[in-house]
Amino acid sequence: AQKVTQAQTEISVVEKEDVTLDCVYETRDTTYYLFWYKQPPSGELVFLIRRNSFDEQNEISGRYSWNFQKSTSSFNFTITASQVVDSAVYFCALSEVADSWGKFQFGAGTQVVVTP
Amino acid sequence: EPEVTQTPSHQVTQMGQEVILRCVPISNHLYFYWYRQILGQKVEFLVSFYNNEISEKSEIFDDQFSVERPDGSNFTLKIRSTKLEDSAMYFCASRYDRSSYEQYFGPGTRLTVT
């Protein structure tokens, strides 16, 4: 079963628009970690954020912000005032503490296309 | 800052050939992983490795795959007889210890099987 769902396959925006990427996860664990990664066209995975299940504070880092809501099992990501350099695939991932070996379970990714 | 490295960055091989993908994890890390990403798809877990043995593997990780930490620094993924469907990006990752849930990913090796 899909543990991490990113329902948006592709989002296209014009530069300076805001874009929000949805991530819904499923777990029975009370302790888990959520991550967002950016994958630019060059292919590497760029770490953006880690959040544990006990920390529901929203976070802002520059133009990036994250909204974690345990009640809806969502960990959404917003890029404010998007730029062309934000064009990439963005992945949400889950790691469950009950899984001793800590593997990551990734969502299918959302392709963000920012046009000038 | 320490980082995970992978070689080669791109490997082209013919169907049926054996390939070895190499990774150098961060030196004081204890847990090691391989993930695979078929073009245009999500990143999938293949295998985790701890204390010189496989700790968990996915259904994808069949008898054609093996992993090894031959010398205490390298961590390798071997595919014995490559198939067209093995064409993918392969990511290595390492993790410090059991209490740390962050994995550090290498830049990936793009494997093309012709």
Coordinates of N, CA, C and O in Angstrom, one line a residue, chain A residues 15 38 40-41 63-64 82-88 90 114:
Chain A
E15 N 6.6 32.5 -13.1 CA 7.5 33.0 -12.1 C 6.8 34.0 -11.2 O 5.9 34.8 -11.7
K38 N 14.4 17.8 -3.1 CA 14.3 18.4 -4.5 C 15.2 17.6 -5.4 O 16.3 17.3 -5.1
P40 N 16.6 18.2 -9.0 CA 16.7 19.0 -10.3 C 17.0 18.2 -11.5 O 17.2 17.0 -11.3
P41 N 17.0 18.7 -12.7 CA 17.2 17.9 -13.9 C 18.6 17.2 -13.8 O 18.7 16.1 -14.5
R63 N 12.2 31.3 1.0 CA 10.9 31.2 0.2 C 10.2 29.9 0.4 O 9.1 29.8 -0.1
Y64 N 10.7 29.0 1.2 CA 10.1 27.7 1.4 C 9.4 27.7 2.7 O 9.9 28.3 3.7
S82 N 7.8 31.9 -6.7 CA 8.6 30.9 -7.4 C 9.5 31.5 -8.4 O 9.3 32.6 -9.0
Q83 N 10.7 30.8 -8.6 CA 11.7 31.2 -9.6 C 11.9 30.1 -10.5 O 11.7 28.9 -10.2
V84 N 12.5 30.4 -11.7 CA 12.8 29.4 -12.7 C 13.7 28.3 -12.1 O 13.5 27.1 -12.4
V85 N 14.6 28.6 -11.2 CA 15.5 27.7 -10.6 C 14.7 26.7 -9.7 O 15.3 25.7 -9.3
D86 N 13.5 27.0 -9.4 CA 12.7 26.0 -8.6 C 12.2 24.9 -9.4 O 11.6 23.9 -8.9
S87 N 12.3 25.0 -10.7 CA 11.8 23.9 -11.6 C 12.6 22.6 -11.2 O 13.8 22.5 -11.4
A88 N 11.8 21.6 -10.8 CA 12.4 20.3 -10.4 C 11.3 19.4 -10.0 O 10.1 19.7 -10.1
Y90 N 9.9 17.3 -6.9 CA 9.9 17.4 -5.4 C 9.3 16.1 -4.8 O 8.2 15.7 -5.2
V114 N 8.4 26.1 -13.6 CA 8.2 27.5 -13.4 C 8.7 28.2 -14.7 O 9.9 28.0 -15.1

